[in-house]
């Protein structure tokens, strides 16, 4: 088998790998952008701090994501870090409903023009600095232009396919 084929197939059972990843507790974000006045966004857990100086953040999005396509066109995005109680928003933005995801959502536009969701614990606004290939995902590097922190809300977290609010309670996706 060629090196490429080995890389494509790997050796781990995909379901087991997915289950293993699910045991890694993450925060929950909605990554947004806007193109031609139309807001788009998706629920994302694959977000990581990358650098403080310069301020960089890393976001991993599936190649098939509509939000990824729009971010690459717009060149800007915002990472909205969700709070306890925003389960419905996380579930809504995990669908493929396009701009309709914003129906009934309370949001404004940040300094860079990307949608900022009301009630998010923090929002990090970025220019798209770089984009790397990562299997069936793409790795976005954002240069952080603005960050806002709202009060001191408990975060929404994700573990084994469920949302948990660190303020108490849990719910299915
Ligand atoms: C808790 C949670 C975390 C998710 N994390 C990611 C992620 O890190 N990257 C990703 O590409 N999709 C992630 N998804 C799936 C996307 O939200 C989903 O595929 C969505 O329909 C994509 O929408 P879009 O095509 O409009 O961008 C996650 C879904 C959930 C429920």
JSON list of C-alpha atoms and ligand atoms in Angstrom, two decimals:
[
{"chain": "A", "resi": 1, "resn": "UNK", "atom": "CA", "xyz": [0.00, 0.00, 0.00]},
{"chain": "A", "resi": 2, "resn": "UNK", "atom": "CA", "xyz": [1.35, 3.45, -0.88]},
{"chain": "A", "resi": 3, "resn": "UNK", "atom": "CA", "xyz": [2.09, 6.02, 1.81]},
{"chain": "A", "resi": 4, "resn": "UNK", "atom": "CA", "xyz": [-0.83, 8.13, 0.57]},
{"chain": "A", "resi": 5, "resn": "UNK", "atom": "CA", "xyz": [-3.27, 5.22, 0.80]},
{"chain": "A", "resi": 6, "resn": "UNK", "atom": "CA", "xyz": [-2.10, 4.44, 4.33]},
{"chain": "A", "resi": 7, "resn": "UNK", "atom": "CA", "xyz": [-2.62, 8.07, 5.30]},
{"chain": "A", "resi": 8, "resn": "UNK", "atom": "CA", "xyz": [-6.08, 8.09, 3.75]},
{"chain": "A", "resi": 9, "resn": "UNK", "atom": "CA", "xyz": [-7.22, 4.91, 5.46]},
{"chain": "A", "resi": 10, "resn": "UNK", "atom": "CA", "xyz": [-5.33, 5.10, 8.76]},
{"chain": "A", "resi": 11, "resn": "UNK", "atom": "CA", "xyz": [-5.53, 2.04, 10.98]},
{"chain": "A", "resi": 12, "resn": "UNK", "atom": "CA", "xyz": [-8.03, 3.03, 13.63]},
{"chain": "A", "resi": 13, "resn": "UNK", "atom": "CA", "xyz": [-11.70, 2.11, 13.55]},
{"chain": "A", "resi": 14, "resn": "UNK", "atom": "CA", "xyz": [-13.47, 5.40, 12.61]},
{"chain": "A", "resi": 15, "resn": "UNK", "atom": "CA", "xyz": [-16.35, 4.87, 15.05]},
{"chain": "A", "resi": 16, "resn": "UNK", "atom": "CA", "xyz": [-13.93, 4.20, 17.90]},
{"chain": "A", "resi": 17, "resn": "UNK", "atom": "CA", "xyz": [-11.85, 7.24, 16.99]},
{"chain": "A", "resi": 18, "resn": "UNK", "atom": "CA", "xyz": [-14.99, 9.40, 16.93]},
{"chain": "A", "resi": 19, "resn": "UNK", "atom": "CA", "xyz": [-16.06, 8.00, 20.31]},
{"chain": "A", "resi": 20, "resn": "UNK", "atom": "CA", "xyz": [-12.59, 8.59, 21.76]},
{"chain": "A", "resi": 21, "resn": "UNK", "atom": "CA", "xyz": [-12.62, 12.20, 20.57]},
{"chain": "A", "resi": 22, "resn": "UNK", "atom": "CA", "xyz": [-16.04, 12.60, 22.18]},
{"chain": "A", "resi": 23, "resn": "UNK", "atom": "CA", "xyz": [-14.51, 12.00, 25.60]},
{"chain": "A", "resi": 24, "resn": "UNK", "atom": "CA", "xyz": [-12.42, 15.16, 25.17]},
{"chain": "A", "resi": 25, "resn": "UNK", "atom": "CA", "xyz": [-14.41, 17.95, 26.83]},
{"chain": "A", "resi": 26, "resn": "UNK", "atom": "CA", "xyz": [-14.60, 21.06, 24.68]},
{"chain": "A", "resi": 27, "resn": "UNK", "atom": "CA", "xyz": [-16.21, 24.45, 24.76]},
{"chain": "A", "resi": 28, "resn": "UNK", "atom": "CA", "xyz": [-18.83, 25.22, 22.13]},
{"chain": "A", "resi": 29, "resn": "UNK", "atom": "CA", "xyz": [-18.58, 28.12, 19.69]},
{"chain": "A", "resi": 30, "resn": "UNK", "atom": "CA", "xyz": [-20.51, 29.50, 16.75]},
{"chain": "A", "resi": 31, "resn": "UNK", "atom": "CA", "xyz": [-18.11, 30.69, 14.06]},
{"chain": "A", "resi": 32, "resn": "UNK", "atom": "CA", "xyz": [-19.71, 33.36, 11.87]},
{"chain": "A", "resi": 33, "resn": "UNK", "atom": "CA", "xyz": [-19.01, 35.51, 8.86]},
{"chain": "A", "resi": 34, "resn": "UNK", "atom": "CA", "xyz": [-20.98, 37.69, 6.47]},
{"chain": "A", "resi": 35, "resn": "UNK", "atom": "CA", "xyz": [-20.87, 37.93, 2.70]},
{"chain": "A", "resi": 36, "resn": "UNK", "atom": "CA", "xyz": [-22.94, 40.34, 0.62]},
{"chain": "A", "resi": 37, "resn": "UNK", "atom": "CA", "xyz": [-24.94, 41.24, 3.72]},
{"chain": "A", "resi": 38, "resn": "UNK", "atom": "CA", "xyz": [-25.91, 37.59, 4.33]},
{"chain": "A", "resi": 39, "resn": "UNK", "atom": "CA", "xyz": [-24.83, 36.19, 7.72]},
{"chain": "A", "resi": 40, "resn": "UNK", "atom": "CA", "xyz": [-23.64, 32.58, 7.94]},
{"chain": "A", "resi": 41, "resn": "UNK", "atom": "CA", "xyz": [-22.35, 30.50, 10.80]},
{"chain": "A", "resi": 42, "resn": "UNK", "atom": "CA", "xyz": [-21.79, 27.05, 12.19]},
{"chain": "A", "resi": 43, "resn": "UNK", "atom": "CA", "xyz": [-21.31, 25.33, 15.53]},
{"chain": "A", "resi": 44, "resn": "UNK", "atom": "CA", "xyz": [-17.65, 24.50, 16.10]},
{"chain": "A", "resi": 45, "resn": "UNK", "atom": "CA", "xyz": [-15.82, 22.75, 18.92]},
{"chain": "A", "resi": 46, "resn": "UNK", "atom": "CA", "xyz": [-12.48, 22.45, 17.11]},
{"chain": "A", "resi": 47, "resn": "UNK", "atom": "CA", "xyz": [-11.16, 25.85, 18.23]},
{"chain": "A", "resi": 48, "resn": "UNK", "atom": "CA", "xyz": [-7.80, 26.40, 19.89]},
{"chain": "A", "resi": 49, "resn": "UNK", "atom": "CA", "xyz": [-5.63, 29.23, 21.09]},
{"chain": "A", "resi": 50, "resn": "UNK", "atom": "CA", "xyz": [-2.55, 29.40, 18.85]},
{"chain": "A", "resi": 51, "resn": "UNK", "atom": "CA", "xyz": [-0.44, 32.45, 19.72]},
{"chain": "A", "resi": 52, "resn": "UNK", "atom": "CA", "xyz": [-0.58, 35.50, 21.98]},
{"chain": "A", "resi": 53, "resn": "UNK", "atom": "CA", "xyz": [1.93, 37.63, 20.10]},
{"chain": "A", "resi": 54, "resn": "UNK", "atom": "CA", "xyz": [0.79, 37.98, 17.41]},
{"chain": "A", "resi": 55, "resn": "UNK", "atom": "CA", "xyz": [-2.71, 37.03, 18.60]},
{"chain": "A", "resi": 56, "resn": "UNK", "atom": "CA", "xyz": [-3.73, 33.98, 16.57]},
{"chain": "A", "resi": 57, "resn": "UNK", "atom": "CA", "xyz": [-6.55, 31.47, 16.88]},
{"chain": "A", "resi": 58, "resn": "UNK", "atom": "CA", "xyz": [-7.06, 28.16, 15.11]},
{"chain": "A", "resi": 59, "resn": "UNK", "atom": "CA", "xyz": [-10.39, 26.82, 13.81]},
{"chain": "A", "resi": 60, "resn": "UNK", "atom": "CA", "xyz": [-10.91, 23.50, 12.02]},
{"chain": "A", "resi": 61, "resn": "UNK", "atom": "CA", "xyz": [-13.84, 23.28, 9.58]},
{"chain": "A", "resi": 62, "resn": "UNK", "atom": "CA", "xyz": [-15.04, 20.42, 7.38]},
{"chain": "A", "resi": 63, "resn": "UNK", "atom": "CA", "xyz": [-14.33, 20.95, 3.68]},
{"chain": "A", "resi": 64, "resn": "UNK", "atom": "CA", "xyz": [-18.06, 20.58, 2.98]},
{"chain": "A", "resi": 65, "resn": "UNK", "atom": "CA", "xyz": [-18.98, 23.38, 5.41]},
{"chain": "A", "resi": 66, "resn": "UNK", "atom": "CA", "xyz": [-20.83, 26.26, 3.78]},
{"chain": "A", "resi": 67, "resn": "UNK", "atom": "CA", "xyz": [-19.44, 28.56, 6.48]},
{"chain": "A", "resi": 68, "resn": "UNK", "atom": "CA", "xyz": [-15.88, 27.58, 5.50]},
{"chain": "A", "resi": 69, "resn": "UNK", "atom": "CA", "xyz": [-16.55, 28.54, 1.87]},
{"chain": "A", "resi": 70, "resn": "UNK", "atom": "CA", "xyz": [-17.97, 31.91, 2.90]},
{"chain": "A", "resi": 71, "resn": "UNK", "atom": "CA", "xyz": [-15.14, 32.67, 5.36]},
{"chain": "A", "resi": 72, "resn": "UNK", "atom": "CA", "xyz": [-12.59, 32.05, 2.59]},
{"chain": "A", "resi": 73, "resn": "UNK", "atom": "CA", "xyz": [-14.46, 34.52, 0.38]},
{"chain": "A", "resi": 74, "resn": "UNK", "atom": "CA", "xyz": [-15.11, 37.15, 3.06]},
{"chain": "A", "resi": 75, "resn": "UNK", "atom": "CA", "xyz": [-11.63, 36.97, 4.66]},
{"chain": "A", "resi": 76, "resn": "UNK", "atom": "CA", "xyz": [-13.04, 37.63, 8.13]},
{"chain": "A", "resi": 77, "resn": "UNK", "atom": "CA", "xyz": [-14.78, 35.63, 10.84]},
{"chain": "A", "resi": 78, "resn": "UNK", "atom": "CA", "xyz": [-15.86, 35.76, 14.48]},
{"chain": "A", "resi": 79, "resn": "UNK", "atom": "CA", "xyz": [-15.68, 33.03, 17.12]},
{"chain": "A", "resi": 80, "resn": "UNK", "atom": "CA", "xyz": [-18.64, 33.34, 19.52]},
{"chain": "A", "resi": 81, "resn": "UNK", "atom": "CA", "xyz": [-17.96, 31.33, 22.68]},
{"chain": "A", "resi": 82, "resn": "UNK", "atom": "CA", "xyz": [-21.34, 30.09, 23.91]},
{"chain": "A", "resi": 83, "resn": "UNK", "atom": "CA", "xyz": [-22.63, 30.28, 27.47]},
{"chain": "A", "resi": 84, "resn": "UNK", "atom": "CA", "xyz": [-24.59, 27.86, 29.63]},
{"chain": "A", "resi": 85, "resn": "UNK", "atom": "CA", "xyz": [-28.18, 27.92, 28.35]},
{"chain": "A", "resi": 86, "resn": "UNK", "atom": "CA", "xyz": [-27.30, 28.49, 24.70]},
{"chain": "A", "resi": 87, "resn": "UNK", "atom": "CA", "xyz": [-27.84, 24.81, 23.81]},
{"chain": "A", "resi": 88, "resn": "UNK", "atom": "CA", "xyz": [-30.60, 25.71, 21.34]},
{"chain": "A", "resi": 89, "resn": "UNK", "atom": "CA", "xyz": [-28.28, 28.10, 19.51]},
{"chain": "A", "resi": 90, "resn": "UNK", "atom": "CA", "xyz": [-25.56, 25.42, 19.32]},
{"chain": "A", "resi": 91, "resn": "UNK", "atom": "CA", "xyz": [-28.07, 22.90, 17.94]},
{"chain": "A", "resi": 92, "resn": "UNK", "atom": "CA", "xyz": [-29.49, 25.42, 15.45]},
{"chain": "A", "resi": 93, "resn": "UNK", "atom": "CA", "xyz": [-26.09, 26.35, 14.03]},
{"chain": "A", "resi": 94, "resn": "UNK", "atom": "CA", "xyz": [-25.15, 22.66, 13.71]},
{"chain": "A", "resi": 95, "resn": "UNK", "atom": "CA", "xyz": [-27.72, 22.30, 10.92]},
{"chain": "A", "resi": 96, "resn": "UNK", "atom": "CA", "xyz": [-27.37, 23.09, 7.20]},
{"chain": "A", "resi": 97, "resn": "UNK", "atom": "CA", "xyz": [-30.07, 25.77, 7.14]},
{"chain": "A", "resi": 98, "resn": "UNK", "atom": "CA", "xyz": [-27.87, 28.55, 5.70]},
{"chain": "A", "resi": 99, "resn": "UNK", "atom": "CA", "xyz": [-28.84, 32.13, 6.54]},
{"chain": "A", "resi": 100, "resn": "UNK", "atom": "CA", "xyz": [-32.12, 30.85, 8.07]},
{"chain": "A", "resi": 101, "resn": "UNK", "atom": "CA", "xyz": [-30.05, 29.80, 11.10]},
{"chain": "A", "resi": 102, "resn": "UNK", "atom": "CA", "xyz": [-30.11, 33.46, 12.13]},
{"chain": "A", "resi": 103, "resn": "UNK", "atom": "CA", "xyz": [-33.92, 33.63, 12.16]},
{"chain": "A", "resi": 104, "resn": "UNK", "atom": "CA", "xyz": [-34.97, 34.48, 15.72]},
{"chain": "A", "resi": 105, "resn": "UNK", "atom": "CA", "xyz": [-31.34, 34.86, 16.85]},
{"chain": "A", "resi": 106, "resn": "UNK", "atom": "CA", "xyz": [-30.36, 38.06, 18.67]},
{"chain": "A", "resi": 107, "resn": "UNK", "atom": "CA", "xyz": [-27.15, 39.30, 17.04]},
{"chain": "A", "resi": 108, "resn": "UNK", "atom": "CA", "xyz": [-25.33, 42.42, 15.93]},
{"chain": "A", "resi": 109, "resn": "UNK", "atom": "CA", "xyz": [-22.29, 43.03, 13.75]},
{"chain": "A", "resi": 110, "resn": "UNK", "atom": "CA", "xyz": [-18.83, 43.34, 15.29]},
{"chain": "A", "resi": 111, "resn": "UNK", "atom": "CA", "xyz": [-16.00, 45.69, 14.40]},
{"chain": "A", "resi": 112, "resn": "UNK", "atom": "CA", "xyz": [-14.88, 43.44, 11.55]},
{"chain": "A", "resi": 113, "resn": "UNK", "atom": "CA", "xyz": [-18.44, 43.04, 10.26]},
{"chain": "A", "resi": 114, "resn": "UNK", "atom": "CA", "xyz": [-18.96, 39.42, 11.33]},
{"chain": "A", "resi": 115, "resn": "UNK", "atom": "CA", "xyz": [-22.08, 38.49, 13.35]},
{"chain": "A", "resi": 116, "resn": "UNK", "atom": "CA", "xyz": [-21.71, 38.69, 17.15]},
{"chain": "A", "resi": 117, "resn": "UNK", "atom": "CA", "xyz": [-24.29, 36.61, 19.04]},
{"chain": "A", "resi": 118, "resn": "UNK", "atom": "CA", "xyz": [-26.00, 38.15, 22.06]},
{"chain": "A", "resi": 119, "resn": "UNK", "atom": "CA", "xyz": [-25.37, 36.23, 25.26]},
{"chain": "A", "resi": 120, "resn": "UNK", "atom": "CA", "xyz": [-22.08, 34.69, 24.13]},
{"chain": "A", "resi": 121, "resn": "UNK", "atom": "CA", "xyz": [-19.52, 34.67, 26.92]},
{"chain": "A", "resi": 122, "resn": "UNK", "atom": "CA", "xyz": [-16.90, 36.15, 24.61]},
{"chain": "A", "resi": 123, "resn": "UNK", "atom": "CA", "xyz": [-16.44, 36.95, 20.95]},
{"chain": "A", "resi": 124, "resn": "UNK", "atom": "CA", "xyz": [-13.13, 36.92, 19.08]},
{"chain": "A", "resi": 125, "resn": "UNK", "atom": "CA", "xyz": [-13.08, 38.78, 15.76]},
{"chain": "A", "resi": 126, "resn": "UNK", "atom": "CA", "xyz": [-10.45, 37.82, 13.20]},
{"chain": "A", "resi": 127, "resn": "UNK", "atom": "CA", "xyz": [-9.01, 38.39, 9.78]},
{"chain": "A", "resi": 128, "resn": "UNK", "atom": "CA", "xyz": [-8.38, 35.13, 7.94]},
{"chain": "A", "resi": 129, "resn": "UNK", "atom": "CA", "xyz": [-4.58, 34.92, 8.07]},
{"chain": "A", "resi": 130, "resn": "UNK", "atom": "CA", "xyz": [-3.93, 31.45, 6.67]},
{"chain": "A", "resi": 131, "resn": "UNK", "atom": "CA", "xyz": [-5.62, 28.24, 5.62]},
{"chain": "A", "resi": 132, "resn": "UNK", "atom": "CA", "xyz": [-4.09, 24.75, 5.70]},
{"chain": "A", "resi": 133, "resn": "UNK", "atom": "CA", "xyz": [-5.31, 21.38, 4.49]},
{"chain": "A", "resi": 134, "resn": "UNK", "atom": "CA", "xyz": [-6.06, 18.77, 7.18]},
{"chain": "A", "resi": 135, "resn": "UNK", "atom": "CA", "xyz": [-7.65, 15.64, 5.68]},
{"chain": "A", "resi": 136, "resn": "UNK", "atom": "CA", "xyz": [-11.37, 16.22, 5.23]},
{"chain": "A", "resi": 137, "resn": "UNK", "atom": "CA", "xyz": [-11.08, 19.50, 7.17]},
{"chain": "A", "resi": 138, "resn": "UNK", "atom": "CA", "xyz": [-9.33, 22.81, 6.63]},
{"chain": "A", "resi": 139, "resn": "UNK", "atom": "CA", "xyz": [-7.44, 24.57, 9.39]},
{"chain": "A", "resi": 140, "resn": "UNK", "atom": "CA", "xyz": [-8.09, 28.29, 9.54]},
{"chain": "A", "resi": 141, "resn": "UNK", "atom": "CA", "xyz": [-5.66, 30.62, 11.28]},
{"chain": "A", "resi": 142, "resn": "UNK", "atom": "CA", "xyz": [-7.27, 33.86, 12.39]},
{"chain": "A", "resi": 143, "resn": "UNK", "atom": "CA", "xyz": [-5.39, 37.05, 13.22]},
{"chain": "A", "resi": 144, "resn": "UNK", "atom": "CA", "xyz": [-7.35, 38.44, 16.16]},
{"chain": "A", "resi": 145, "resn": "UNK", "atom": "CA", "xyz": [-8.42, 42.06, 15.64]},
{"chain": "A", "resi": 146, "resn": "UNK", "atom": "CA", "xyz": [-10.87, 42.45, 18.50]},
{"chain": "A", "resi": 147, "resn": "UNK", "atom": "CA", "xyz": [-12.05, 40.47, 21.53]},
{"chain": "A", "resi": 148, "resn": "UNK", "atom": "CA", "xyz": [-14.98, 41.19, 23.84]},
{"chain": "A", "resi": 149, "resn": "UNK", "atom": "CA", "xyz": [-15.88, 39.47, 27.11]},
{"chain": "A", "resi": 150, "resn": "UNK", "atom": "CA", "xyz": [-19.44, 39.72, 28.44]},
{"chain": "A", "resi": 151, "resn": "UNK", "atom": "CA", "xyz": [-19.79, 39.50, 32.21]},
{"chain": "A", "resi": 152, "resn": "UNK", "atom": "CA", "xyz": [-18.92, 36.18, 33.83]},
{"chain": "A", "resi": 153, "resn": "UNK", "atom": "CA", "xyz": [-21.37, 33.58, 32.43]},
{"chain": "A", "resi": 154, "resn": "UNK", "atom": "CA", "xyz": [-20.82, 29.84, 32.95]},
{"chain": "A", "resi": 155, "resn": "UNK", "atom": "CA", "xyz": [-19.73, 28.18, 29.70]},
{"chain": "A", "resi": 156, "resn": "UNK", "atom": "CA", "xyz": [-21.52, 25.64, 27.53]},
{"chain": "A", "resi": 157, "resn": "UNK", "atom": "CA", "xyz": [-19.41, 22.50, 27.12]},
{"chain": "A", "resi": 158, "resn": "UNK", "atom": "CA", "xyz": [-19.65, 19.36, 24.97]},
{"chain": "A", "resi": 159, "resn": "UNK", "atom": "CA", "xyz": [-18.84, 15.83, 26.11]},
{"chain": "A", "resi": 160, "resn": "UNK", "atom": "CA", "xyz": [-19.80, 12.44, 24.65]},
{"chain": "A", "resi": 161, "resn": "UNK", "atom": "CA", "xyz": [-22.42, 13.94, 22.34]},
{"chain": "A", "resi": 162, "resn": "UNK", "atom": "CA", "xyz": [-24.16, 16.03, 25.00]},
{"chain": "A", "resi": 163, "resn": "UNK", "atom": "CA", "xyz": [-24.17, 19.66, 25.98]},
{"chain": "A", "resi": 164, "resn": "UNK", "atom": "CA", "xyz": [-23.50, 20.50, 29.60]},
{"chain": "A", "resi": 165, "resn": "UNK", "atom": "CA", "xyz": [-23.76, 23.89, 31.18]},
{"chain": "A", "resi": 166, "resn": "UNK", "atom": "CA", "xyz": [-21.18, 24.35, 33.90]},
{"chain": "A", "resi": 167, "resn": "UNK", "atom": "CA", "xyz": [-23.91, 26.30, 35.68]},
{"chain": "A", "resi": 168, "resn": "UNK", "atom": "CA", "xyz": [-25.80, 22.93, 35.96]},
{"chain": "A", "resi": 169, "resn": "UNK", "atom": "CA", "xyz": [-28.04, 20.75, 33.78]},
{"chain": "A", "resi": 170, "resn": "UNK", "atom": "CA", "xyz": [-27.38, 18.89, 30.52]},
{"chain": "A", "resi": 171, "resn": "UNK", "atom": "CA", "xyz": [-29.17, 18.16, 27.28]},
{"chain": "A", "resi": 172, "resn": "UNK", "atom": "CA", "xyz": [-28.95, 16.00, 24.15]},
{"chain": "A", "resi": 173, "resn": "UNK", "atom": "CA", "xyz": [-27.72, 17.58, 20.89]},
{"chain": "B", "resi": 1, "resn": "LIG", "atom": "C1", "xyz": [-21.07, 20.37, 19.39]},
{"chain": "B", "resi": 1, "resn": "LIG", "atom": "C2", "xyz": [-20.74, 20.41, 17.93]},
{"chain": "B", "resi": 1, "resn": "LIG", "atom": "C3", "xyz": [-19.45, 20.70, 17.52]},
{"chain": "B", "resi": 1, "resn": "LIG", "atom": "C4", "xyz": [-19.11, 20.77, 16.17]},
{"chain": "B", "resi": 1, "resn": "LIG", "atom": "N1", "xyz": [-17.84, 21.07, 15.83]},
{"chain": "B", "resi": 1, "resn": "LIG", "atom": "C5", "xyz": [-17.50, 21.16, 14.52]},
{"chain": "B", "resi": 1, "resn": "LIG", "atom": "C6", "xyz": [-16.17, 21.51, 14.16]},
{"chain": "B", "resi": 1, "resn": "LIG", "atom": "O1", "xyz": [-15.30, 21.71, 15.02]},
{"chain": "B", "resi": 1, "resn": "LIG", "atom": "N2", "xyz": [-15.88, 21.63, 12.84]},
{"chain": "B", "resi": 1, "resn": "LIG", "atom": "C7", "xyz": [-16.83, 21.40, 11.86]},
{"chain": "B", "resi": 1, "resn": "LIG", "atom": "O2", "xyz": [-16.51, 21.52, 10.67]},
{"chain": "B", "resi": 1, "resn": "LIG", "atom": "N3", "xyz": [-18.11, 21.04, 12.18]},
{"chain": "B", "resi": 1, "resn": "LIG", "atom": "C8", "xyz": [-18.46, 20.93, 13.48]},
{"chain": "B", "resi": 1, "resn": "LIG", "atom": "N4", "xyz": [-19.73, 20.59, 13.83]},
{"chain": "B", "resi": 1, "resn": "LIG", "atom": "C9", "xyz": [-20.71, 20.26, 12.76]},
{"chain": "B", "resi": 1, "resn": "LIG", "atom": "C10", "xyz": [-21.26, 21.51, 12.03]},
{"chain": "B", "resi": 1, "resn": "LIG", "atom": "O3", "xyz": [-21.82, 22.42, 12.97]},
{"chain": "B", "resi": 1, "resn": "LIG", "atom": "C11", "xyz": [-22.36, 21.06, 11.03]},
{"chain": "B", "resi": 1, "resn": "LIG", "atom": "O4", "xyz": [-21.80, 20.16, 10.10]},
{"chain": "B", "resi": 1, "resn": "LIG", "atom": "C12", "xyz": [-23.04, 22.21, 10.29]},
{"chain": "B", "resi": 1, "resn": "LIG", "atom": "O5", "xyz": [-24.20, 21.71, 9.64]},
{"chain": "B", "resi": 1, "resn": "LIG", "atom": "C13", "xyz": [-22.17, 22.91, 9.24]},
{"chain": "B", "resi": 1, "resn": "LIG", "atom": "O6", "xyz": [-22.91, 24.00, 8.74]},
{"chain": "B", "resi": 1, "resn": "LIG", "atom": "P1", "xyz": [-22.49, 24.83, 7.44]},
{"chain": "B", "resi": 1, "resn": "LIG", "atom": "O7", "xyz": [-22.37, 23.86, 6.30]},
{"chain": "B", "resi": 1, "resn": "LIG", "atom": "O8", "xyz": [-23.63, 25.82, 7.25]},
{"chain": "B", "resi": 1, "resn": "LIG", "atom": "O9", "xyz": [-21.18, 25.51, 7.74]},
{"chain": "B", "resi": 1, "resn": "LIG", "atom": "C14", "xyz": [-20.10, 20.51, 15.18]},
{"chain": "B", "resi": 1, "resn": "LIG", "atom": "C15", "xyz": [-21.42, 20.21, 15.59]},
{"chain": "B", "resi": 1, "resn": "LIG", "atom": "C16", "xyz": [-21.72, 20.16, 16.94]},
{"chain": "B", "resi": 1, "resn": "LIG", "atom": "C17", "xyz": [-23.14, 19.84, 17.36]}
]
